[in-house]
Structures are given as structure tokens and as C-alpha cells.
PDB file of C-alpha atoms in Angstrom:
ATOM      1  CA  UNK A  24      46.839  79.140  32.914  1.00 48.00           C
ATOM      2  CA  UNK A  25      47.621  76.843  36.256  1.00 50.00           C
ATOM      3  CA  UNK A  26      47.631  73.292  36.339  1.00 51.00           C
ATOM      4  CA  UNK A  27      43.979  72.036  35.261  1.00 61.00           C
ATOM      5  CA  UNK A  28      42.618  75.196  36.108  1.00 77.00           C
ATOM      6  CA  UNK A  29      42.226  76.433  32.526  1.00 83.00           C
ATOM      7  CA  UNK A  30      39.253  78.838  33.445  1.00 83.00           C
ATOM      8  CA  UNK A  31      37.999  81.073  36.030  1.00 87.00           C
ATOM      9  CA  UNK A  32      34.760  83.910  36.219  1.00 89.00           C
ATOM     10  CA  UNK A  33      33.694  85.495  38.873  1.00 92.00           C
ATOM     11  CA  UNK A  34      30.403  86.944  36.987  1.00 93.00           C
ATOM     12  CA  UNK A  35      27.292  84.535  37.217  1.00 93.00           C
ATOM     13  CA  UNK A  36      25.627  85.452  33.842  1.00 95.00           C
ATOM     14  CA  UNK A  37      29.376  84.809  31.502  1.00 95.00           C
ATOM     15  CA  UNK A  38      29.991  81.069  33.444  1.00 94.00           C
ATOM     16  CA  UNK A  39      26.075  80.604  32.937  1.00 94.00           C
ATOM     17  CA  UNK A  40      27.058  81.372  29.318  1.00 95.00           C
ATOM     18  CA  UNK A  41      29.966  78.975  28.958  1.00 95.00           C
ATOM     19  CA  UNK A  42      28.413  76.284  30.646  1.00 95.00           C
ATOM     20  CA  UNK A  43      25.107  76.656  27.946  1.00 94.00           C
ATOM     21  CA  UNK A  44      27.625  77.132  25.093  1.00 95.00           C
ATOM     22  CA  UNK A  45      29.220  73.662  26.041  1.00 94.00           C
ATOM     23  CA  UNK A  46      26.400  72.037  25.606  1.00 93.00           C
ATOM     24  CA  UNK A  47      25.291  73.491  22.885  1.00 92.00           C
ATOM     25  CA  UNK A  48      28.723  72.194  21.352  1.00 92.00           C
ATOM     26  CA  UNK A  49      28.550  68.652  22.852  1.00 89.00           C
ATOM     27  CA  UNK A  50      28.464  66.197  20.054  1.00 76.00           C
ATOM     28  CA  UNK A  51      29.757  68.620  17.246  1.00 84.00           C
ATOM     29  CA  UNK A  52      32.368  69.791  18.746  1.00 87.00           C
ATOM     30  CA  UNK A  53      32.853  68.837  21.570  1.00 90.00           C
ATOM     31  CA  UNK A  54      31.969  65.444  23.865  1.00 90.00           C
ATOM     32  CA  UNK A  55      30.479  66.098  27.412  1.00 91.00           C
ATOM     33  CA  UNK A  56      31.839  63.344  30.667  1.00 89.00           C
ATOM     34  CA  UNK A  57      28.978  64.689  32.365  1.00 90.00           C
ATOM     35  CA  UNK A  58      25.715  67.173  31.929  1.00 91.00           C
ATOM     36  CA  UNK A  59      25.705  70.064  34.297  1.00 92.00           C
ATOM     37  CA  UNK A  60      22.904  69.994  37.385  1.00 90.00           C
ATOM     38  CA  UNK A  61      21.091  73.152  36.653  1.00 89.00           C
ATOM     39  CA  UNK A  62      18.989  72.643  38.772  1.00 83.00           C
ATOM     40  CA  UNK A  63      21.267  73.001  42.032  1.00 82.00           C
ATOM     41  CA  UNK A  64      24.522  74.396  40.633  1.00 77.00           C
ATOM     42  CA  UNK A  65      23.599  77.209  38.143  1.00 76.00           C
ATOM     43  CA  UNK A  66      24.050  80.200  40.797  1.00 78.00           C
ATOM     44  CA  UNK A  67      27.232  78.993  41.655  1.00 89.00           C
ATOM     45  CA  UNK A  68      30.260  80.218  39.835  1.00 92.00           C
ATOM     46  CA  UNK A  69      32.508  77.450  41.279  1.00 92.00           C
ATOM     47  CA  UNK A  70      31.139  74.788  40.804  1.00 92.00           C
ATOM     48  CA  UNK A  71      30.198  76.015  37.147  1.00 93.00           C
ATOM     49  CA  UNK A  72      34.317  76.984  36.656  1.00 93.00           C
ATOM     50  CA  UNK A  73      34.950  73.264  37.990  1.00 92.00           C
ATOM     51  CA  UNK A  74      32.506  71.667  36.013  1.00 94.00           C
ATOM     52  CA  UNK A  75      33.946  73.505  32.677  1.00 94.00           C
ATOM     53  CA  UNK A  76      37.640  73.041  33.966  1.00 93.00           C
ATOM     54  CA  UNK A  77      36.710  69.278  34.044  1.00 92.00           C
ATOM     55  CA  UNK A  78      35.062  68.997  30.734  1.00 92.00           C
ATOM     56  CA  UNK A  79      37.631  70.888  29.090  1.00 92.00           C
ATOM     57  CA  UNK A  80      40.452  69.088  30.412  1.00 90.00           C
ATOM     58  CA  UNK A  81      38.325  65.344  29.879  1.00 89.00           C
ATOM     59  CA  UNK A  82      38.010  66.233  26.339  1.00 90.00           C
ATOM     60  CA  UNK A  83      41.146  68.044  25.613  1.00 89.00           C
ATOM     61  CA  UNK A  84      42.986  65.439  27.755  1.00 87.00           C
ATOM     62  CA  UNK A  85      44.856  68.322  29.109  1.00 85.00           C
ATOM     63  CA  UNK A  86      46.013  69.591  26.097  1.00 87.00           C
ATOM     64  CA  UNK A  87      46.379  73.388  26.940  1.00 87.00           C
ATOM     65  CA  UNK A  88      46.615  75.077  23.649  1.00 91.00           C
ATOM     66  CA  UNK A  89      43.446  73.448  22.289  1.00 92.00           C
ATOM     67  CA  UNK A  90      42.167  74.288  25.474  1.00 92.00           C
ATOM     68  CA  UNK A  91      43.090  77.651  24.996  1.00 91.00           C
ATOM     69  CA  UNK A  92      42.323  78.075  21.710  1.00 93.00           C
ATOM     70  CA  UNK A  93      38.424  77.107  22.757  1.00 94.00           C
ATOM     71  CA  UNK A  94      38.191  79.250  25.988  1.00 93.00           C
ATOM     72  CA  UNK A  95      38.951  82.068  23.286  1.00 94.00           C
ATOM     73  CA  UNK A  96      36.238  81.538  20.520  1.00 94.00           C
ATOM     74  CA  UNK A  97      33.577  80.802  23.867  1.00 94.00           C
ATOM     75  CA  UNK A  98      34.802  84.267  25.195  1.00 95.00           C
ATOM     76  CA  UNK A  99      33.993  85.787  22.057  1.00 96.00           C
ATOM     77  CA  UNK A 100      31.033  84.309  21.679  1.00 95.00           C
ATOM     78  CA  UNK A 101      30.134  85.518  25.365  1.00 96.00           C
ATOM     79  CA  UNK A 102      31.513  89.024  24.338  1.00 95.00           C
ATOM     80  CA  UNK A 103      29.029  88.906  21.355  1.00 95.00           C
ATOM     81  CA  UNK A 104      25.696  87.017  22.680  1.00 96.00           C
ATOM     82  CA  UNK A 105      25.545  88.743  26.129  1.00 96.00           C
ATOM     83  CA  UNK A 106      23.834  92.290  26.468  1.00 97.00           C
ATOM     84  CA  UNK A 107      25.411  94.989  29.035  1.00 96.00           C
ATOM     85  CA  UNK A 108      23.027  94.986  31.993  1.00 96.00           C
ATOM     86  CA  UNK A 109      22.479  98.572  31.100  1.00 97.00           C
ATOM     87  CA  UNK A 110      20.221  97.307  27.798  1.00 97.00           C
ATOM     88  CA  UNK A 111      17.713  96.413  30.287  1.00 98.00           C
ATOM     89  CA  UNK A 112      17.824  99.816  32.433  1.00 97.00           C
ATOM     90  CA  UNK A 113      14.156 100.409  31.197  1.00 97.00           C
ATOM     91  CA  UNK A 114      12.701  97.307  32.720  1.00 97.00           C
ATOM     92  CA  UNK A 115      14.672  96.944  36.011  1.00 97.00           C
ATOM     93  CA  UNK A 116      13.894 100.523  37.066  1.00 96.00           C
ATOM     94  CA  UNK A 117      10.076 100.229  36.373  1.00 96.00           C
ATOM     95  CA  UNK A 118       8.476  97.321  38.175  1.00 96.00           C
ATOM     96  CA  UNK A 119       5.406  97.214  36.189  1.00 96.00           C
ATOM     97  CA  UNK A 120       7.460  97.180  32.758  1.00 96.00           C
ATOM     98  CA  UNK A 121       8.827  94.565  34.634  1.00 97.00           C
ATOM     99  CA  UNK A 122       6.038  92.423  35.807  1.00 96.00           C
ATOM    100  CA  UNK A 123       4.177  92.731  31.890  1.00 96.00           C
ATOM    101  CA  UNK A 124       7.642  91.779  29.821  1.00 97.00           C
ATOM    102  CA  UNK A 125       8.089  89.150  32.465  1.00 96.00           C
ATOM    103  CA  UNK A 126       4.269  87.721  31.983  1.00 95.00           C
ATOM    104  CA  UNK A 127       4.497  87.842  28.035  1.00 94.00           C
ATOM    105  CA  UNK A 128       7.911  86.295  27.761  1.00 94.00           C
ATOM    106  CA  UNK A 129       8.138  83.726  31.228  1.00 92.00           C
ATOM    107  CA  UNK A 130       4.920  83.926  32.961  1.00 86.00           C
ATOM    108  CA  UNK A 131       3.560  82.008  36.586  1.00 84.00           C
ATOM    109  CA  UNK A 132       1.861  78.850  36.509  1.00 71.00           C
ATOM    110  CA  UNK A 133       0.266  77.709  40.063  1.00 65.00           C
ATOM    111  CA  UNK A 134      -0.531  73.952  38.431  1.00 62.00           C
ATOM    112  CA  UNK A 135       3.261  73.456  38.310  1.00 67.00           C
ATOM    113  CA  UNK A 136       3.506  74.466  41.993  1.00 69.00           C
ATOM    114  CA  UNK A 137       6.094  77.616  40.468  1.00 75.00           C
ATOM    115  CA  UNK A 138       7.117  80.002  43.404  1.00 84.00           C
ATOM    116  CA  UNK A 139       5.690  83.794  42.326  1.00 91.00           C
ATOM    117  CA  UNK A 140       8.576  85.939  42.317  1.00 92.00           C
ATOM    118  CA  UNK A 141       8.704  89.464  43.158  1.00 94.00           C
ATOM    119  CA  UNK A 142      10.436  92.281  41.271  1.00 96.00           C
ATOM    120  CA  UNK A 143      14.001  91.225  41.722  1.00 95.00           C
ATOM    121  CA  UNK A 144      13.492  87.455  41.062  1.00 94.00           C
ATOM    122  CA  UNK A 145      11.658  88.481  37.748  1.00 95.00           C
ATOM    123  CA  UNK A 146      13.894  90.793  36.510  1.00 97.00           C
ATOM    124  CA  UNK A 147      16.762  88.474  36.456  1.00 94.00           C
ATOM    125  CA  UNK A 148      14.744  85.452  35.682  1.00 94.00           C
ATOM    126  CA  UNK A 149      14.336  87.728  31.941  1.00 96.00           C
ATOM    127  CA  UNK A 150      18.016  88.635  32.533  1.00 97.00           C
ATOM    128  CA  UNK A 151      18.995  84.734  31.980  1.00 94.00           C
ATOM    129  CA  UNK A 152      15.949  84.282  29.381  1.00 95.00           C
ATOM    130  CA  UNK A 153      17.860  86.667  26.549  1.00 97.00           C
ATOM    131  CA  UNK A 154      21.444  84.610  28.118  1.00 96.00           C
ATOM    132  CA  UNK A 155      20.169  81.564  27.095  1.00 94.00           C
ATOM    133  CA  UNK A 156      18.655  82.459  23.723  1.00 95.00           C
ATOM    134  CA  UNK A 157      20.742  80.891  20.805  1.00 93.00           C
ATOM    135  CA  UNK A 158      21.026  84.352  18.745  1.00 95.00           C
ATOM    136  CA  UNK A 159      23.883  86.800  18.252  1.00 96.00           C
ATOM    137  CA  UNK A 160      23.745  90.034  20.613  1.00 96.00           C
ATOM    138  CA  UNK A 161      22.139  91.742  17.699  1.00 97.00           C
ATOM    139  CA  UNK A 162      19.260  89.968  17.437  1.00 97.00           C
ATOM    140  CA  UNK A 163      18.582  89.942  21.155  1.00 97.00           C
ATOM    141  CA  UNK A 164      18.904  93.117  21.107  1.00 97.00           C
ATOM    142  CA  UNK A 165      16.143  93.699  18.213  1.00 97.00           C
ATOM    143  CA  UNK A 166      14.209  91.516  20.255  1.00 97.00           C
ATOM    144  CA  UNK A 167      14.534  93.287  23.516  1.00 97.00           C
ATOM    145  CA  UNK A 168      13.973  96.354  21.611  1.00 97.00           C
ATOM    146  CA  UNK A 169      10.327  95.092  20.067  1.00 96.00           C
ATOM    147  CA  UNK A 170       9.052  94.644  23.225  1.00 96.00           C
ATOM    148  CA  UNK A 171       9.953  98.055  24.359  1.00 96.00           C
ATOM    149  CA  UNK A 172       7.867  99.436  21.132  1.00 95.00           C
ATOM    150  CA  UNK A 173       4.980  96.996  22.132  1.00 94.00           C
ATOM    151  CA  UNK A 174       4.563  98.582  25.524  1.00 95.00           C
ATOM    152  CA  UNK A 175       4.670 101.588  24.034  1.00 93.00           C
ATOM    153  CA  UNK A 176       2.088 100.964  21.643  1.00 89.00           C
ATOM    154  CA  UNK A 177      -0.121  98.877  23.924  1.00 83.00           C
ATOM    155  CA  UNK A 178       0.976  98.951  27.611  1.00 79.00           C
ATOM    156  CA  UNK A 179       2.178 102.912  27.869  1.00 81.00           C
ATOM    157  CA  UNK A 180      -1.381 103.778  29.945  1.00 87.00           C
ATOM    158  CA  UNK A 181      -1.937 105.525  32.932  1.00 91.00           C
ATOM    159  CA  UNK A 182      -1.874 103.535  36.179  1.00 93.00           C
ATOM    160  CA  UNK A 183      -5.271 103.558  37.337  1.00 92.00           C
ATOM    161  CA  UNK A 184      -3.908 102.527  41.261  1.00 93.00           C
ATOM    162  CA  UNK A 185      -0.712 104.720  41.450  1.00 91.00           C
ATOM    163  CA  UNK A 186      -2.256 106.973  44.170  1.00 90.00           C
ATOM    164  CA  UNK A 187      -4.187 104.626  46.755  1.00 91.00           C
ATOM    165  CA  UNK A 188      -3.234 103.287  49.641  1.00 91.00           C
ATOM    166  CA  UNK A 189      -1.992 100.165  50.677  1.00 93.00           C
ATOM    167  CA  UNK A 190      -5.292  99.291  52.978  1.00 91.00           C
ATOM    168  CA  UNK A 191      -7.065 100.009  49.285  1.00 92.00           C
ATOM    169  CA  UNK A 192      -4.856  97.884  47.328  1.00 94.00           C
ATOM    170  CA  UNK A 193      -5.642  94.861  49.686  1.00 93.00           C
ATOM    171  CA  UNK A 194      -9.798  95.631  49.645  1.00 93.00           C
ATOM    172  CA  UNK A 195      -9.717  96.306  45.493  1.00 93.00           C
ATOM    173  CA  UNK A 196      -7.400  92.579  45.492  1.00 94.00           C
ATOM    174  CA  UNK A 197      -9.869  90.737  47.122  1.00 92.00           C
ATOM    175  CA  UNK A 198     -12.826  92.263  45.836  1.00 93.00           C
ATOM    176  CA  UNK A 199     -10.513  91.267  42.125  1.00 93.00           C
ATOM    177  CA  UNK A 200     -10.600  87.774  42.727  1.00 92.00           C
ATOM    178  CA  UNK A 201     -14.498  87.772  43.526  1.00 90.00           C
ATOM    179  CA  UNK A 202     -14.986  89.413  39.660  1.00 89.00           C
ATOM    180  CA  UNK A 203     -11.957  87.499  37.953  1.00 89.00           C
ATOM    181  CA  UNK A 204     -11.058  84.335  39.512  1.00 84.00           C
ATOM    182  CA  UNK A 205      -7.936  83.839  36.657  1.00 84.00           C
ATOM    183  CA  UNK A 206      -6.081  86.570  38.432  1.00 90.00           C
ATOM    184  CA  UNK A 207      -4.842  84.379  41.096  1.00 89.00           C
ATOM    185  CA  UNK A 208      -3.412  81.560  37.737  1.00 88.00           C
ATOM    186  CA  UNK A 209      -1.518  84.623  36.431  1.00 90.00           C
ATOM    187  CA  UNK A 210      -0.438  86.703  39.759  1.00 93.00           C
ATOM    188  CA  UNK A 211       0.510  85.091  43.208  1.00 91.00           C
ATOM    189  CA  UNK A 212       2.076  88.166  45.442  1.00 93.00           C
ATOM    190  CA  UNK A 213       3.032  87.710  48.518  1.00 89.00           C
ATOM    191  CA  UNK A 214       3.926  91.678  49.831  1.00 92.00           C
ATOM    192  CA  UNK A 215       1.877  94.345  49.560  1.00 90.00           C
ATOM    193  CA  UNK A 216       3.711  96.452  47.492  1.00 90.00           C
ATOM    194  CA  UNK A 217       3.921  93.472  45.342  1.00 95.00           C
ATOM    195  CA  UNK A 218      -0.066  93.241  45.664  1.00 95.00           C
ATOM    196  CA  UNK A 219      -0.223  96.824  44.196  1.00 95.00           C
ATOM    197  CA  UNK A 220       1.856  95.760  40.887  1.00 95.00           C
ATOM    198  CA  UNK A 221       0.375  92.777  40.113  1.00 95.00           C
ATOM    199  CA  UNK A 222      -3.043  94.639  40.440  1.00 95.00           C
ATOM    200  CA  UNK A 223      -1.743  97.015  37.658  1.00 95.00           C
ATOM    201  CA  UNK A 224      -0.501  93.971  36.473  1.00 94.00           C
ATOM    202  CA  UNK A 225      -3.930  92.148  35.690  1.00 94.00           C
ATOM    203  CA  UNK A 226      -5.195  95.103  34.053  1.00 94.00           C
ATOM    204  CA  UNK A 227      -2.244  95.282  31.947  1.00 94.00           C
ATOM    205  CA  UNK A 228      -1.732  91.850  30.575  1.00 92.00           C
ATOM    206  CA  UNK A 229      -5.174  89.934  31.235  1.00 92.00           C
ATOM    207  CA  UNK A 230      -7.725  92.489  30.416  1.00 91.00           C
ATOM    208  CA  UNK A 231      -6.713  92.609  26.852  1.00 84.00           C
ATOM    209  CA  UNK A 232      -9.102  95.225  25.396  1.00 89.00           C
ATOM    210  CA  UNK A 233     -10.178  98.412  26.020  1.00 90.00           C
ATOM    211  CA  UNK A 234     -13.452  97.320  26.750  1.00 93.00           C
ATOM    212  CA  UNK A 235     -12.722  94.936  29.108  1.00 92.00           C
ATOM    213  CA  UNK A 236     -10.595  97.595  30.739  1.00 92.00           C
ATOM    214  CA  UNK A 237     -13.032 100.008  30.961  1.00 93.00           C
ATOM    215  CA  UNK A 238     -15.702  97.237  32.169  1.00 94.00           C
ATOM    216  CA  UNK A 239     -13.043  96.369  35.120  1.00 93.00           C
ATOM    217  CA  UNK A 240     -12.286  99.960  36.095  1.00 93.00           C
ATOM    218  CA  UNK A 241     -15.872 100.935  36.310  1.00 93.00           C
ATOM    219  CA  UNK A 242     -16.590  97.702  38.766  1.00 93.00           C
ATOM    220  CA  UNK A 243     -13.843  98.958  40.465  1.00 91.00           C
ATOM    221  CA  UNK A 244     -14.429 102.524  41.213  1.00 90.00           C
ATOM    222  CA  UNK A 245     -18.021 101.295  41.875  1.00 90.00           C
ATOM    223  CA  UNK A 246     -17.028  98.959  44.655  1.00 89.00           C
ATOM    224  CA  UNK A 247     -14.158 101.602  45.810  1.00 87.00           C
ATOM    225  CA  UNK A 248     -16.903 104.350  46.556  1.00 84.00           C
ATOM    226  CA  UNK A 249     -18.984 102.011  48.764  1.00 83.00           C
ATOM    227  CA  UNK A 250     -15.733 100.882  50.511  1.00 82.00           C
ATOM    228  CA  UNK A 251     -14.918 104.636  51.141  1.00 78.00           C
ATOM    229  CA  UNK A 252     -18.002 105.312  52.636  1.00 73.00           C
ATOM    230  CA  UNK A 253     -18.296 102.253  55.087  1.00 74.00           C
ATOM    231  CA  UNK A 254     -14.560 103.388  56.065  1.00 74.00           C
ATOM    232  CA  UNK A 255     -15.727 107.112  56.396  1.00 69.00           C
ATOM    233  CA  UNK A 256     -19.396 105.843  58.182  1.00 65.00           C
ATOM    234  CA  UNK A 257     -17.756 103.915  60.843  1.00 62.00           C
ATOM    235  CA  UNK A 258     -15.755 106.802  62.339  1.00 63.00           C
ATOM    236  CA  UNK A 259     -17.611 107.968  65.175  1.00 61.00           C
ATOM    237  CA  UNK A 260     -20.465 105.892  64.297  1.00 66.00           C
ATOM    238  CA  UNK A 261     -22.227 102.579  65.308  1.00 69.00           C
ATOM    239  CA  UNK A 262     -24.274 100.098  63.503  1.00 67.00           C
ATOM    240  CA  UNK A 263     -28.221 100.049  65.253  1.00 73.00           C
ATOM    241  CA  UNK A 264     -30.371  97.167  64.770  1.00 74.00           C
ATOM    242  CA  UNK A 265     -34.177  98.022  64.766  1.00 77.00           C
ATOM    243  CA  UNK A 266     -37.699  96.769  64.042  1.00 85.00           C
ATOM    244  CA  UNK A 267     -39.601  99.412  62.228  1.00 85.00           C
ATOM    245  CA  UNK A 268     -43.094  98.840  60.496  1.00 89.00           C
ATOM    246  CA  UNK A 269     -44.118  98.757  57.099  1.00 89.00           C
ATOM    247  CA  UNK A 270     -46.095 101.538  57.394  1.00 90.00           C
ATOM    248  CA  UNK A 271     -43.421 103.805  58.866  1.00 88.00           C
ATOM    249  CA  UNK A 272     -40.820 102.608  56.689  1.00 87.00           C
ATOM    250  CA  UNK A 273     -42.793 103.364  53.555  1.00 88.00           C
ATOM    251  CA  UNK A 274     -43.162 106.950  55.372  1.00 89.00           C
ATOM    252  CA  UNK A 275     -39.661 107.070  55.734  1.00 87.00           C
ATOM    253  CA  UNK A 276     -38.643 106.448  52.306  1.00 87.00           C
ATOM    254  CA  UNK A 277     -41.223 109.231  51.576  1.00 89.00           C
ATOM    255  CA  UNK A 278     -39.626 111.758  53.567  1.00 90.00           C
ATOM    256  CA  UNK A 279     -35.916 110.949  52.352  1.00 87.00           C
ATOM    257  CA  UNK A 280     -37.032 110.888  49.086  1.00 87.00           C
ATOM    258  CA  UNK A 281     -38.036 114.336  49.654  1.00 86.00           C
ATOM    259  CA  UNK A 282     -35.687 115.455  51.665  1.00 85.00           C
ATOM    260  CA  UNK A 283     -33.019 113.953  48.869  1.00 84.00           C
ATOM    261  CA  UNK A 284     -30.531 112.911  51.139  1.00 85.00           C
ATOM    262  CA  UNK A 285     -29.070 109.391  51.882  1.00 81.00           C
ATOM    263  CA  UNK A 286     -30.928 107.218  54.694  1.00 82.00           C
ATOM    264  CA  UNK A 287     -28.444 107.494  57.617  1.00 80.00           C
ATOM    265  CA  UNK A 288     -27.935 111.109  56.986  1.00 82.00           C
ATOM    266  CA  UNK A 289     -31.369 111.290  57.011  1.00 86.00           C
ATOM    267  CA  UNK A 290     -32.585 109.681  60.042  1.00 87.00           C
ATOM    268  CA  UNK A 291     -29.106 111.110  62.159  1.00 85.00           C
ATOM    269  CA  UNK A 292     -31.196 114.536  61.334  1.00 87.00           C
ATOM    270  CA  UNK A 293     -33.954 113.579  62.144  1.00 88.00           C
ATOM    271  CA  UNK A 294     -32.845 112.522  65.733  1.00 88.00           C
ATOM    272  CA  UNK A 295     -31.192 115.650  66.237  1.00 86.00           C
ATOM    273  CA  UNK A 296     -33.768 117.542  65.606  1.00 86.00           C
ATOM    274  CA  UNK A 297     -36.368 115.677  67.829  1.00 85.00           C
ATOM    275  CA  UNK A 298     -33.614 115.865  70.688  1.00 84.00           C
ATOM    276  CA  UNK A 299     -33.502 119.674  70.231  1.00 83.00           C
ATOM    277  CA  UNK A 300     -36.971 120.438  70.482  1.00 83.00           C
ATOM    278  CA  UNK A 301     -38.044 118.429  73.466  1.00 83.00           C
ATOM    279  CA  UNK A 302     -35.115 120.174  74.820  1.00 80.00           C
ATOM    280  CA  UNK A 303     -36.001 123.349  74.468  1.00 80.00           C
ATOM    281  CA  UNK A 304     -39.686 123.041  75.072  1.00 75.00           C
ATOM    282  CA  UNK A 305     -39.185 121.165  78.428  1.00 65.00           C
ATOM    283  CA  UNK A 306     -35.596 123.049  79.431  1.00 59.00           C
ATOM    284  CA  UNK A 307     -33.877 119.900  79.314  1.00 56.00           C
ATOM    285  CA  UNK A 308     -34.509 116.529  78.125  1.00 52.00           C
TER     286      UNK A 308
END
């Protein structure tokens, strides 16, 4: 131990740890000189080891084996309280585990101006949510493990947008936000891969029934099949404006009707077949 250097870490989430048991400590065990700037210091493992170096050494005045003697019962605690990264394996390797245990735990609210972060950002965001919970390593880990049997149980579905595209994604989150205004409270992506989870998202944690689910899907797939075919319609096609009269449109409907095909189709026949037969009554048209 050097010369008012009674600690040192190099790992974010154990000096996160120390600096949280501290206070939890100050004015029972311990007395705090100052409180520790969360806010701008907490990814910092310097200034965290020089902020507990100087607390420890204010209170202790220097005094190295009591100073010892507590670095030792705060390791253990660490040793005890903190779960191996590998605990959480099941969320950080699924982003849409990730974005539901993130919502039902931590969860984005745009009236308090919070940034929306993407998978990274919210997996360690629930990272330093079990760090900071005042419970042994036991209990967190019951914990962790009831939410893996709730997903299970309630969030274990199929992904209903696993196989379209990102151009789909983007149309279906739009055409979201026309039918459920609340999914922009809940989910603010920026990316478009992002865009894709957070869609799975909404239908994961918001719509909280099966009918609503089903309700949502239906719109959906609705609104998905009329996208398709104004994609597939404009390829080597063009949008003609027209005056037609009442009579003749009531004629056309007749013949469509009949005919039991869709409008354009119909009428794209129609021409076809016109242009065919003058042609080959006159030679050429």
C-alpha cells in the first residue's frame, strides 16, 4: 500500500461499487469530506480511486491498518454483491431480451429530455441497475433470474418483423405512430436497425394482451399488403390522370366486376387488347 494511495481498480463496475458502498456507510460507519459527482465522474476509474483514496485517508486520518482492514470487508462485499458479466449472457446477446428487461426495469421518458439509448447503452445501463441494488449477489441473482422466467412465460413469441427489410421497417414505423401515438413516449431510435427492435419492441412491452396484439398485427399486415403493391405497381408503371363519365365509369365497374380482376389490371388489358386489334385490322396502328 503506497503513500495515500491505499486503493486502486482498474474495472469500472468494482470502483462504481466502492464508491456506492461508501456512501451507503457514511454516517454509520463511516463520515464522508465530500459526496461523489456522479454525474460527471462515475465512468472514470481515477477519479473514483482518488475520490475513495481521499475519503479513506480523511476519515482514517491515514491510519493504514484501519484503512486496510475496510478496503477488505468492501472487497468482500464487492466479491459477494456483484454478478460475473456472464449472468447476463442471455440479455446482452439478444437485443430484444434486451430492449423488454430494459423497458420493465429502467425505461425512456421523452418529458425528462432522456437520450434513447441503443443496444449497448441499455445493456449496461441494467448492468449498473443490479450494481447498485442494496441486496446480496443471491438475491440479485433470484431477481435476474425471475425476469428470465417472465419472458419466458410472457415475452418468448415469435417476432412478427424478423424477416423484412429495412425500407419495410421504416414504412410499418411511421405508419405505427399514425395508429399508436405512445410509441414514440416509450421508443426513440435513432438507427435503423435500432428502428427494427424497438418495433418488436412496442409489440412486446406496450401491447399488453393478446388481443391487442392480434388487433396491431392485423392493421399491420393490412397496411403492409397495400404498401407492397404500390412498391410492386410503380415498377415500370406511371400514374394517369383522367376525366371519365359517370356513365362509363359505372360500365367500367360492370365489366371488372365481371371480369374479377383489380381495376388497373383491368383497364392495362383492356388497352392492350384495343391496340392489338386496330393493329391487325389496319396492318399497323
Amino acid at each position: 500500500m503506497n503513500r495515500y494511495n491505499y486503493f486502486s481498480e482498474r474495472d469500472v463496475r468494482k470502483c462504481q461499487f466502492y464508491v456506492r458502498y461508501m456512501e451507503r456507510k457514511a454516517r454509520t460507519e463511516i463520515r464522508l469530506l465530500h459526496d461523489f459527482e456522479w454525474l460527471d465522474k462515475s465512468g472514470n476509474v481515477e477519479e473514483m480511486c482518488y475520490w475513495i483514496n481521499k475519503e479513506l485517508g480523511y476519515y482514517f486520518r491515514k491510519d493504514e491498518k484501519d484503512i486496510e482492514e475496510f478496503v477488505t470487508r468492501m472487497a468482500a462485499a464487492c466479491n459477494d454483491e456483484i454478478l460475473p458479466l456472464v449472468e447476463f449472457d442471455w440479455v446482452k446477446h439478444d437485443s430484444r431480451i434486451c430492449l423488454w428487461l430494459w423497458h420493465q426495469i429502467i425505461r425512456y421518458s421523452y418529458r425528462r429530455g432522456d437520450a434513447f439509448p441503443e443496444h449497448r447503452g441499455r445493456f449496461e445501463a441494467l448492468v449498473e441497475h443490479f450494481d447498485s441494488l442494496n441486496e446480496s449477489g443471491n438475491q440479485k441473482r433470484k431477481l435476474l433470474n425471475k425476469f428470465r422466467g417472465d419472458w419466458q412465460r410472457k415475452g418468448n413469441t415469435p417476432d412478427p418483423f424478423v424477416s423484412e427489410s429495412t425500407e419495410v421497417i421504416n414504412y410499418l414505423w411511421r405508419y405505427s405512430i399514425k395508429l399508436h401515438a405512445n410509441i414514440t413516449r416509450n421508443f426513440s431510435p435513432i438507427s435503423d436497425g435500432d428502428r427494427k427492435i424497438c418495433l418488436t419492441g412496442f409489440y412486446d412491452c406496450i401491447l399488453d394482451t393478446p388481443e391487442k396484439k392480434e388487433l396491431f398485427l392485423r392493421k399491420i399486415k393490412s397496411a403492409l399488403s397495400s404498401y407492397k403493391h404500390r412498391i410492386k405497381a410503380g415498377k415500370g408503371n406511371i400514374n394517369k390522370k383522367f376525366l371519365l363519365s359517370l356513365k362509363n365509369n359505372e360500365k367500367l365497374d360492370e365489366m371488372i366486376m365481371h371480369a374479377g380482376i383489380k381495376r388497373d389490371d383491368f383497364i392495362n388489358r383492356l388497352i392492350a387488347e384495343e391496340y392489338e386489334r386496330r393493329k391487325s385490322t389496319k396492318g399497323q396502328y
